[in-house]
Amino acid sequence: MGALIWLSSYPKSGNTWLRTFLHHLLINPPAPLPPDSLGRFTLGDNHRIWYDKAAGTSTIGFEEERISALRPRAQALMTGAFPDSVFVKTHSMVGQRHGAPLINADVTAGAIHVVRDPRDVVISAADHYGLTIDQMVAQMADPNAVIGGNANQVQTWLGDWSSHVTSWTGRAGPGLLAVRYEDMEQKPLKTFGAIAAFLGLRPPKDRLERAIRFSSFKVLQNQESQHGFGERSRHSARFFRVGKSGQWPGVLTAEQVRLIETRHADVMKRFGYR
């Protein structure tokens, strides 16, 4: 049994890329692994099975308040999934719902949070959720935004983009590493090396480089084409769509850019996006 290490991000900000890198770094396979094998390596904090275990019964049909009350217990049960530290993917913000924490600090060892330029996030997220860009701009500004909620997943509380990022990164400390998507792309050896070091790992350079290479966007696209990926949205032709930073100047209108930059100016400036 081990404490939880959160792999957190706003949706479509590089969470799957991070998980894929860690998967290959720790397993060190001779060839790239299919994307769906991630489920054997990391848990998802919204998977209903943990809430069913916490409740001792099916939670389908439970109102939000009952789910919120179960969340700390469900996350505590996740610590038993593996004997050592347990990596858990989340798109949740940090905060409370109905008096219960969204993230159970009592069973948490640390967190890696991936941040991406919201002007690029909005393009990728709109495609993933089947929304127009205008609709996604509005969702990223909505403090009450939620995603999910079906037979297999409970709802995830996003909040607005700025609050989401700040909730994870507002307090610096030894248990948190914040990384930028753009640095993962443009400075991979330095950025992924820092991720490994944060986890107390000192892999040989060739092993680190292989994990970076096996989790590259081109490889992920090829793997998805060959094997599929269960996390692909029904709204999208593929999960790994473009994967490049700086798409927004040729896609967003001037008004869409203005709305994003005005609403999220402070956090964008903090992370070097303004």
PDB file of C-alpha atoms in Angstrom:
ATOM      1  CA  MET A   1       0.000   0.000   0.000  1.00  0.00           C
ATOM      2  CA  GLY A   2       1.353   3.419  -0.966  1.00  0.00           C
ATOM      3  CA  ALA A   3       0.269   7.031  -0.942  1.00  0.00           C
ATOM      4  CA  LEU A   4      -1.147   8.705  -4.043  1.00  0.00           C
ATOM      5  CA  ILE A   5       0.904  10.706  -6.520  1.00  0.00           C
ATOM      6  CA  TRP A   6      -1.489  12.827  -8.550  1.00  0.00           C
ATOM      7  CA  LEU A   7      -0.912  13.359 -12.258  1.00  0.00           C
ATOM      8  CA  SER A   8      -3.092  16.395 -12.711  1.00  0.00           C
ATOM      9  CA  SER A   9      -4.020  18.789 -15.482  1.00  0.00           C
ATOM     10  CA  TYR A  10      -6.879  20.630 -17.074  1.00  0.00           C
ATOM     11  CA  PRO A  11      -8.184  18.364 -19.887  1.00  0.00           C
ATOM     12  CA  LYS A  12      -6.137  18.181 -23.099  1.00  0.00           C
ATOM     13  CA  SER A  13      -3.053  19.665 -21.484  1.00  0.00           C
ATOM     14  CA  GLY A  14      -0.614  16.749 -21.649  1.00  0.00           C
ATOM     15  CA  ASN A  15      -1.757  14.358 -18.919  1.00  0.00           C
ATOM     16  CA  THR A  16      -1.726  11.306 -21.179  1.00  0.00           C
ATOM     17  CA  TRP A  17       1.704  12.282 -22.498  1.00  0.00           C
ATOM     18  CA  LEU A  18       3.008  12.465 -18.916  1.00  0.00           C
ATOM     19  CA  ARG A  19       1.484   9.110 -18.008  1.00  0.00           C
ATOM     20  CA  THR A  20       2.890   7.477 -21.125  1.00  0.00           C
ATOM     21  CA  PHE A  21       6.386   8.760 -20.356  1.00  0.00           C
ATOM     22  CA  LEU A  22       6.257   7.469 -16.773  1.00  0.00           C
ATOM     23  CA  HIS A  23       4.858   4.136 -17.959  1.00  0.00           C
ATOM     24  CA  HIS A  24       7.770   3.605 -20.327  1.00  0.00           C
ATOM     25  CA  LEU A  25      10.363   4.946 -17.904  1.00  0.00           C
ATOM     26  CA  LEU A  26       9.353   2.621 -15.074  1.00  0.00           C
ATOM     27  CA  ILE A  27       8.612  -0.499 -17.129  1.00  0.00           C
ATOM     28  CA  ASN A  28      11.473   0.075 -19.591  1.00  0.00           C
ATOM     29  CA  PRO A  29      10.010  -2.075 -22.391  1.00  0.00           C
ATOM     30  CA  PRO A  30      11.991  -2.858 -25.557  1.00  0.00           C
ATOM     31  CA  ALA A  31       9.263  -1.348 -27.772  1.00  0.00           C
ATOM     32  CA  PRO A  32       6.461   1.192 -27.352  1.00  0.00           C
ATOM     33  CA  LEU A  33       3.409  -0.034 -25.447  1.00  0.00           C
ATOM     34  CA  PRO A  34      -0.204   0.423 -26.666  1.00  0.00           C
ATOM     35  CA  PRO A  35      -1.968   3.440 -25.110  1.00  0.00           C
ATOM     36  CA  ASP A  36      -4.619   1.318 -23.417  1.00  0.00           C
ATOM     37  CA  SER A  37      -1.926  -0.384 -21.335  1.00  0.00           C
ATOM     38  CA  LEU A  38      -1.838   2.833 -19.264  1.00  0.00           C
ATOM     39  CA  GLY A  39      -4.803   1.476 -17.345  1.00  0.00           C
ATOM     40  CA  ARG A  40      -2.513  -1.137 -15.798  1.00  0.00           C
ATOM     41  CA  PHE A  41      -0.149   1.565 -14.593  1.00  0.00           C
ATOM     42  CA  THR A  42      -2.254   4.505 -13.401  1.00  0.00           C
ATOM     43  CA  LEU A  43      -5.673   4.789 -11.838  1.00  0.00           C
ATOM     44  CA  GLY A  44      -8.360   7.304 -12.713  1.00  0.00           C
ATOM     45  CA  ASP A  45      -9.815   9.234  -9.800  1.00  0.00           C
ATOM     46  CA  ASN A  46     -13.252   9.415 -11.439  1.00  0.00           C
ATOM     47  CA  HIS A  47     -13.680   5.667 -11.980  1.00  0.00           C
ATOM     48  CA  ARG A  48     -16.944   4.687 -10.352  1.00  0.00           C
ATOM     49  CA  ILE A  49     -15.643   1.313  -9.202  1.00  0.00           C
ATOM     50  CA  TRP A  50     -13.798   3.002  -6.303  1.00  0.00           C
ATOM     51  CA  TYR A  51     -16.965   4.776  -5.188  1.00  0.00           C
ATOM     52  CA  ASP A  52     -18.906   1.529  -5.376  1.00  0.00           C
ATOM     53  CA  LYS A  53     -16.272  -0.073  -3.137  1.00  0.00           C
ATOM     54  CA  ALA A  54     -16.423   2.847  -0.716  1.00  0.00           C
ATOM     55  CA  ALA A  55     -20.226   2.653  -0.565  1.00  0.00           C
ATOM     56  CA  GLY A  56     -20.443  -1.125  -0.550  1.00  0.00           C
ATOM     57  CA  THR A  57     -23.026  -0.940  -3.319  1.00  0.00           C
ATOM     58  CA  SER A  58     -23.576   0.497  -6.784  1.00  0.00           C
ATOM     59  CA  THR A  59     -23.464   4.293  -6.742  1.00  0.00           C
ATOM     60  CA  ILE A  60     -25.324   4.742 -10.016  1.00  0.00           C
ATOM     61  CA  GLY A  61     -28.108   7.195  -9.299  1.00  0.00           C
ATOM     62  CA  PHE A  62     -26.424   8.672  -6.221  1.00  0.00           C
ATOM     63  CA  GLU A  63     -26.868  12.419  -5.997  1.00  0.00           C
ATOM     64  CA  GLU A  64     -23.807  14.637  -6.095  1.00  0.00           C
ATOM     65  CA  GLU A  65     -23.723  15.203  -2.318  1.00  0.00           C
ATOM     66  CA  ARG A  66     -23.482  11.466  -1.615  1.00  0.00           C
ATOM     67  CA  ILE A  67     -20.710  11.062  -4.194  1.00  0.00           C
ATOM     68  CA  SER A  68     -18.816  13.974  -2.635  1.00  0.00           C
ATOM     69  CA  ALA A  69     -19.036  12.368   0.797  1.00  0.00           C
ATOM     70  CA  LEU A  70     -17.624   9.112  -0.594  1.00  0.00           C
ATOM     71  CA  ARG A  71     -14.688  10.740  -2.379  1.00  0.00           C
ATOM     72  CA  PRO A  72     -12.143  10.757   0.505  1.00  0.00           C
ATOM     73  CA  ARG A  73     -12.867   7.086   1.255  1.00  0.00           C
ATOM     74  CA  ALA A  74     -12.686   6.133  -2.427  1.00  0.00           C
ATOM     75  CA  GLN A  75      -9.281   7.811  -2.750  1.00  0.00           C
ATOM     76  CA  ALA A  76      -8.066   6.114   0.421  1.00  0.00           C
ATOM     77  CA  LEU A  77      -9.004   2.762  -1.107  1.00  0.00           C
ATOM     78  CA  MET A  78      -6.890   3.609  -4.163  1.00  0.00           C
ATOM     79  CA  THR A  79      -3.752   3.443  -2.003  1.00  0.00           C
ATOM     80  CA  GLY A  80      -4.195  -0.322  -1.882  1.00  0.00           C
ATOM     81  CA  ALA A  81      -4.044  -0.768  -5.653  1.00  0.00           C
ATOM     82  CA  PHE A  82      -0.255  -1.220  -5.696  1.00  0.00           C
ATOM     83  CA  PRO A  83       2.302  -1.949  -2.962  1.00  0.00           C
ATOM     84  CA  ASP A  84       4.288   1.218  -3.648  1.00  0.00           C
ATOM     85  CA  SER A  85       3.247   4.744  -4.616  1.00  0.00           C
ATOM     86  CA  VAL A  86       0.051   4.853  -6.673  1.00  0.00           C
ATOM     87  CA  PHE A  87      -0.148   7.184  -9.673  1.00  0.00           C
ATOM     88  CA  VAL A  88      -3.614   8.646 -10.174  1.00  0.00           C
ATOM     89  CA  LYS A  89      -4.713  10.669 -13.177  1.00  0.00           C
ATOM     90  CA  THR A  90      -7.064  13.521 -12.414  1.00  0.00           C
ATOM     91  CA  HIS A  91      -8.654  16.481 -14.145  1.00  0.00           C
ATOM     92  CA  SER A  92     -10.195  17.637 -10.881  1.00  0.00           C
ATOM     93  CA  MET A  93      -9.348  20.963  -9.348  1.00  0.00           C
ATOM     94  CA  VAL A  94      -8.344  21.123  -5.684  1.00  0.00           C
ATOM     95  CA  GLY A  95     -11.128  22.315  -3.431  1.00  0.00           C
ATOM     96  CA  GLN A  96     -14.273  21.119  -1.707  1.00  0.00           C
ATOM     97  CA  ARG A  97     -17.769  20.052  -2.686  1.00  0.00           C
ATOM     98  CA  HIS A  98     -20.490  19.779  -0.064  1.00  0.00           C
ATOM     99  CA  GLY A  99     -17.883  20.067   2.686  1.00  0.00           C
ATOM    100  CA  ALA A 100     -15.746  17.173   1.434  1.00  0.00           C
ATOM    101  CA  PRO A 101     -12.331  17.543  -0.235  1.00  0.00           C
ATOM    102  CA  LEU A 102     -12.009  16.828  -3.935  1.00  0.00           C
ATOM    103  CA  ILE A 103      -8.430  15.688  -3.292  1.00  0.00           C
ATOM    104  CA  ASN A 104      -7.745  13.737  -0.100  1.00  0.00           C
ATOM    105  CA  ALA A 105      -4.557  15.268   1.321  1.00  0.00           C
ATOM    106  CA  ASP A 106      -4.312  12.569   4.011  1.00  0.00           C
ATOM    107  CA  VAL A 107      -3.441   9.900   1.438  1.00  0.00           C
ATOM    108  CA  THR A 108      -1.418  12.129  -0.908  1.00  0.00           C
ATOM    109  CA  ALA A 109       2.371  11.955  -1.318  1.00  0.00           C
ATOM    110  CA  GLY A 110       2.700  14.550  -4.075  1.00  0.00           C
ATOM    111  CA  ALA A 111       1.538  15.813  -7.445  1.00  0.00           C
ATOM    112  CA  ILE A 112       2.826  16.598 -10.919  1.00  0.00           C
ATOM    113  CA  HIS A 113       0.699  19.234 -12.625  1.00  0.00           C
ATOM    114  CA  VAL A 114       0.918  19.901 -16.363  1.00  0.00           C
ATOM    115  CA  VAL A 115      -0.004  23.381 -17.615  1.00  0.00           C
ATOM    116  CA  ARG A 116      -0.650  24.278 -21.246  1.00  0.00           C
ATOM    117  CA  ASP A 117      -1.340  27.574 -23.006  1.00  0.00           C
ATOM    118  CA  PRO A 118      -5.142  27.968 -22.739  1.00  0.00           C
ATOM    119  CA  ARG A 119      -5.277  29.306 -26.305  1.00  0.00           C
ATOM    120  CA  ASP A 120      -4.091  25.878 -27.469  1.00  0.00           C
ATOM    121  CA  VAL A 121      -6.092  23.969 -24.866  1.00  0.00           C
ATOM    122  CA  VAL A 122      -9.343  25.451 -26.143  1.00  0.00           C
ATOM    123  CA  ILE A 123      -8.773  24.071 -29.657  1.00  0.00           C
ATOM    124  CA  SER A 124      -7.937  20.545 -28.539  1.00  0.00           C
ATOM    125  CA  ALA A 125     -10.633  20.430 -25.847  1.00  0.00           C
ATOM    126  CA  ALA A 126     -13.341  21.688 -28.207  1.00  0.00           C
ATOM    127  CA  ASP A 127     -12.533  18.832 -30.592  1.00  0.00           C
ATOM    128  CA  HIS A 128     -12.460  16.287 -27.750  1.00  0.00           C
ATOM    129  CA  TYR A 129     -15.804  17.324 -26.237  1.00  0.00           C
ATOM    130  CA  GLY A 130     -17.624  17.999 -29.492  1.00  0.00           C
ATOM    131  CA  LEU A 131     -18.044  21.696 -28.745  1.00  0.00           C
ATOM    132  CA  THR A 132     -17.513  24.803 -30.813  1.00  0.00           C
ATOM    133  CA  ILE A 133     -14.509  26.890 -29.865  1.00  0.00           C
ATOM    134  CA  ASP A 134     -16.851  29.609 -28.579  1.00  0.00           C
ATOM    135  CA  GLN A 135     -18.540  27.059 -26.328  1.00  0.00           C
ATOM    136  CA  MET A 136     -15.185  25.827 -25.057  1.00  0.00           C
ATOM    137  CA  VAL A 137     -13.987  29.383 -24.393  1.00  0.00           C
ATOM    138  CA  ALA A 138     -17.093  29.815 -22.241  1.00  0.00           C
ATOM    139  CA  GLN A 139     -16.550  26.510 -20.410  1.00  0.00           C
ATOM    140  CA  MET A 140     -12.960  27.450 -19.606  1.00  0.00           C
ATOM    141  CA  ALA A 141     -14.305  30.631 -17.964  1.00  0.00           C
ATOM    142  CA  ASP A 142     -17.050  28.832 -15.999  1.00  0.00           C
ATOM    143  CA  PRO A 143     -16.235  28.406 -12.267  1.00  0.00           C
ATOM    144  CA  ASN A 144     -18.862  25.645 -12.039  1.00  0.00           C
ATOM    145  CA  ALA A 145     -17.707  23.600 -15.038  1.00  0.00           C
ATOM    146  CA  VAL A 146     -17.873  19.820 -14.679  1.00  0.00           C
ATOM    147  CA  ILE A 147     -17.171  16.891 -16.983  1.00  0.00           C
ATOM    148  CA  GLY A 148     -18.083  13.221 -16.992  1.00  0.00           C
ATOM    149  CA  GLY A 149     -20.799  11.437 -15.130  1.00  0.00           C
ATOM    150  CA  ASN A 150     -21.974   8.102 -16.548  1.00  0.00           C
ATOM    151  CA  ALA A 151     -22.250   4.435 -15.628  1.00  0.00           C
ATOM    152  CA  ASN A 152     -18.475   4.086 -15.346  1.00  0.00           C
ATOM    153  CA  GLN A 153     -17.383   7.519 -14.145  1.00  0.00           C
ATOM    154  CA  VAL A 154     -18.472  10.023 -11.542  1.00  0.00           C
ATOM    155  CA  GLN A 155     -18.423  13.734 -12.360  1.00  0.00           C
ATOM    156  CA  THR A 156     -15.178  15.673 -12.223  1.00  0.00           C
ATOM    157  CA  TRP A 157     -15.170  19.272 -11.014  1.00  0.00           C
ATOM    158  CA  LEU A 158     -13.010  21.394 -13.295  1.00  0.00           C
ATOM    159  CA  GLY A 159     -13.848  24.954 -12.370  1.00  0.00           C
ATOM    160  CA  ASP A 160     -12.543  27.596 -14.722  1.00  0.00           C
ATOM    161  CA  TRP A 161      -9.073  27.217 -16.259  1.00  0.00           C
ATOM    162  CA  SER A 162      -7.378  29.847 -14.076  1.00  0.00           C
ATOM    163  CA  SER A 163      -8.870  28.542 -10.829  1.00  0.00           C
ATOM    164  CA  HIS A 164      -8.059  24.979 -11.809  1.00  0.00           C
ATOM    165  CA  VAL A 165      -4.390  25.727 -12.437  1.00  0.00           C
ATOM    166  CA  THR A 166      -4.088  27.929  -9.357  1.00  0.00           C
ATOM    167  CA  SER A 167      -5.735  25.344  -7.117  1.00  0.00           C
ATOM    168  CA  TRP A 168      -2.873  22.947  -7.865  1.00  0.00           C
ATOM    169  CA  THR A 169       0.042  25.341  -8.254  1.00  0.00           C
ATOM    170  CA  GLY A 170      -0.838  28.254  -5.971  1.00  0.00           C
ATOM    171  CA  ARG A 171       1.201  26.883  -3.088  1.00  0.00           C
ATOM    172  CA  ALA A 172       4.774  25.949  -3.912  1.00  0.00           C
ATOM    173  CA  GLY A 173       6.239  23.078  -1.948  1.00  0.00           C
ATOM    174  CA  PRO A 174       8.412  19.963  -2.147  1.00  0.00           C
ATOM    175  CA  GLY A 175       5.389  17.790  -2.912  1.00  0.00           C
ATOM    176  CA  LEU A 176       4.461  19.603  -6.122  1.00  0.00           C
ATOM    177  CA  LEU A 177       6.099  19.795  -9.531  1.00  0.00           C
ATOM    178  CA  ALA A 178       4.491  22.052 -12.145  1.00  0.00           C
ATOM    179  CA  VAL A 179       5.623  21.525 -15.746  1.00  0.00           C
ATOM    180  CA  ARG A 180       4.617  23.273 -18.945  1.00  0.00           C
ATOM    181  CA  TYR A 181       3.407  21.308 -21.951  1.00  0.00           C
ATOM    182  CA  GLU A 182       5.541  23.550 -24.133  1.00  0.00           C
ATOM    183  CA  ASP A 183       8.703  22.586 -22.227  1.00  0.00           C
ATOM    184  CA  MET A 184       7.848  18.899 -22.551  1.00  0.00           C
ATOM    185  CA  GLU A 185       7.750  19.515 -26.304  1.00  0.00           C
ATOM    186  CA  GLN A 186      10.686  21.887 -26.740  1.00  0.00           C
ATOM    187  CA  LYS A 187      13.041  20.839 -23.912  1.00  0.00           C
ATOM    188  CA  PRO A 188      12.214  17.171 -23.451  1.00  0.00           C
ATOM    189  CA  LEU A 189      15.444  15.904 -21.910  1.00  0.00           C
ATOM    190  CA  LYS A 190      15.563  18.670 -19.299  1.00  0.00           C
ATOM    191  CA  THR A 191      11.829  18.596 -18.524  1.00  0.00           C
ATOM    192  CA  PHE A 192      11.319  14.837 -18.366  1.00  0.00           C
ATOM    193  CA  GLY A 193      14.604  14.513 -16.510  1.00  0.00           C
ATOM    194  CA  ALA A 194      13.225  16.918 -13.888  1.00  0.00           C
ATOM    195  CA  ILE A 195      10.066  14.802 -13.635  1.00  0.00           C
ATOM    196  CA  ALA A 196      12.150  11.678 -13.013  1.00  0.00           C
ATOM    197  CA  ALA A 197      14.265  13.509 -10.417  1.00  0.00           C
ATOM    198  CA  PHE A 198      11.134  14.780  -8.645  1.00  0.00           C
ATOM    199  CA  LEU A 199      10.075  11.150  -8.192  1.00  0.00           C
ATOM    200  CA  GLY A 200      13.486  10.262  -6.787  1.00  0.00           C
ATOM    201  CA  LEU A 201      14.557   8.431  -9.939  1.00  0.00           C
ATOM    202  CA  ARG A 202      18.002   8.626 -11.503  1.00  0.00           C
ATOM    203  CA  PRO A 203      17.649   6.659 -14.736  1.00  0.00           C
ATOM    204  CA  PRO A 204      20.614   6.195 -17.079  1.00  0.00           C
ATOM    205  CA  LYS A 205      20.508   8.675 -19.936  1.00  0.00           C
ATOM    206  CA  ASP A 206      19.741   6.000 -22.535  1.00  0.00           C
ATOM    207  CA  ARG A 207      16.743   4.758 -20.523  1.00  0.00           C
ATOM    208  CA  LEU A 208      15.436   8.314 -20.100  1.00  0.00           C
ATOM    209  CA  GLU A 209      15.865   9.057 -23.812  1.00  0.00           C
ATOM    210  CA  ARG A 210      14.115   5.817 -24.765  1.00  0.00           C
ATOM    211  CA  ALA A 211      11.124   6.635 -22.541  1.00  0.00           C
ATOM    212  CA  ILE A 212      10.942  10.096 -24.118  1.00  0.00           C
ATOM    213  CA  ARG A 213      11.145   8.620 -27.606  1.00  0.00           C
ATOM    214  CA  PHE A 214       8.541   5.904 -26.936  1.00  0.00           C
ATOM    215  CA  SER A 215       6.127   8.536 -25.594  1.00  0.00           C
ATOM    216  CA  SER A 216       6.646  11.003 -28.440  1.00  0.00           C
ATOM    217  CA  PHE A 217       3.530  12.289 -30.161  1.00  0.00           C
ATOM    218  CA  LYS A 218       4.365  10.601 -33.445  1.00  0.00           C
ATOM    219  CA  VAL A 219       4.743   7.241 -31.732  1.00  0.00           C
ATOM    220  CA  LEU A 220       1.503   7.755 -29.792  1.00  0.00           C
ATOM    221  CA  GLN A 221      -0.366   8.563 -33.005  1.00  0.00           C
ATOM    222  CA  ASN A 222       1.014   5.408 -34.628  1.00  0.00           C
ATOM    223  CA  GLN A 223       0.095   3.313 -31.602  1.00  0.00           C
ATOM    224  CA  GLU A 224      -3.439   4.696 -31.584  1.00  0.00           C
ATOM    225  CA  SER A 225      -3.786   3.948 -35.307  1.00  0.00           C
ATOM    226  CA  GLN A 226      -2.680   0.348 -34.748  1.00  0.00           C
ATOM    227  CA  HIS A 227      -4.338  -0.451 -31.425  1.00  0.00           C
ATOM    228  CA  GLY A 228      -6.966   2.221 -30.788  1.00  0.00           C
ATOM    229  CA  PHE A 229      -7.344   4.055 -27.487  1.00  0.00           C
ATOM    230  CA  GLY A 230     -10.238   3.724 -25.076  1.00  0.00           C
ATOM    231  CA  GLU A 231      -9.925   7.346 -23.936  1.00  0.00           C
ATOM    232  CA  ARG A 232     -10.706   8.684 -27.407  1.00  0.00           C
ATOM    233  CA  SER A 233     -13.870  10.738 -27.346  1.00  0.00           C
ATOM    234  CA  ARG A 234     -16.778   9.687 -29.551  1.00  0.00           C
ATOM    235  CA  HIS A 235     -16.683  13.259 -30.868  1.00  0.00           C
ATOM    236  CA  SER A 236     -13.111  12.984 -32.195  1.00  0.00           C
ATOM    237  CA  ALA A 237     -11.540  11.047 -35.029  1.00  0.00           C
ATOM    238  CA  ARG A 238      -8.522  10.418 -32.806  1.00  0.00           C
ATOM    239  CA  PHE A 239      -7.256  11.206 -29.319  1.00  0.00           C
ATOM    240  CA  PHE A 240      -3.744  12.207 -30.373  1.00  0.00           C
ATOM    241  CA  ARG A 241      -4.783  14.919 -32.796  1.00  0.00           C
ATOM    242  CA  VAL A 242      -1.941  17.405 -33.446  1.00  0.00           C
ATOM    243  CA  GLY A 243       0.114  17.719 -30.280  1.00  0.00           C
ATOM    244  CA  LYS A 244       1.955  20.898 -31.182  1.00  0.00           C
ATOM    245  CA  SER A 245       2.038  24.120 -29.214  1.00  0.00           C
ATOM    246  CA  GLY A 246       1.355  27.454 -30.860  1.00  0.00           C
ATOM    247  CA  GLN A 247      -1.593  26.318 -33.018  1.00  0.00           C
ATOM    248  CA  TRP A 248      -3.884  29.096 -31.892  1.00  0.00           C
ATOM    249  CA  PRO A 249      -2.779  32.058 -34.102  1.00  0.00           C
ATOM    250  CA  GLY A 250      -4.096  30.327 -37.213  1.00  0.00           C
ATOM    251  CA  VAL A 251      -7.268  28.975 -35.639  1.00  0.00           C
ATOM    252  CA  LEU A 252      -8.757  31.398 -33.101  1.00  0.00           C
ATOM    253  CA  THR A 253     -10.481  34.626 -33.996  1.00  0.00           C
ATOM    254  CA  ALA A 254      -9.274  37.908 -32.539  1.00  0.00           C
ATOM    255  CA  GLU A 255     -12.330  37.999 -30.277  1.00  0.00           C
ATOM    256  CA  GLN A 256     -11.729  34.475 -28.987  1.00  0.00           C
ATOM    257  CA  VAL A 257      -8.119  35.367 -28.211  1.00  0.00           C
ATOM    258  CA  ARG A 258      -9.229  38.544 -26.444  1.00  0.00           C
ATOM    259  CA  LEU A 259     -11.722  36.670 -24.274  1.00  0.00           C
ATOM    260  CA  ILE A 260      -9.164  34.070 -23.209  1.00  0.00           C
ATOM    261  CA  GLU A 261      -6.363  36.536 -22.593  1.00  0.00           C
ATOM    262  CA  THR A 262      -8.618  38.884 -20.618  1.00  0.00           C
ATOM    263  CA  ARG A 263     -10.202  36.182 -18.454  1.00  0.00           C
ATOM    264  CA  HIS A 264      -6.969  34.317 -17.706  1.00  0.00           C
ATOM    265  CA  ALA A 265      -4.403  37.115 -17.888  1.00  0.00           C
ATOM    266  CA  ASP A 266      -2.838  36.650 -14.443  1.00  0.00           C
ATOM    267  CA  VAL A 267      -2.241  32.911 -14.679  1.00  0.00           C
ATOM    268  CA  MET A 268      -1.112  33.150 -18.300  1.00  0.00           C
ATOM    269  CA  LYS A 269       1.448  35.762 -17.294  1.00  0.00           C
ATOM    270  CA  ARG A 270       2.652  33.616 -14.411  1.00  0.00           C
ATOM    271  CA  PHE A 271       3.424  30.719 -16.727  1.00  0.00           C
ATOM    272  CA  GLY A 272       4.919  32.809 -19.524  1.00  0.00           C
ATOM    273  CA  TYR A 273       2.000  32.789 -21.943  1.00  0.00           C
ATOM    274  CA  ARG A 274       1.669  36.594 -22.024  1.00  0.00           C
TER     275      ARG A 274
END
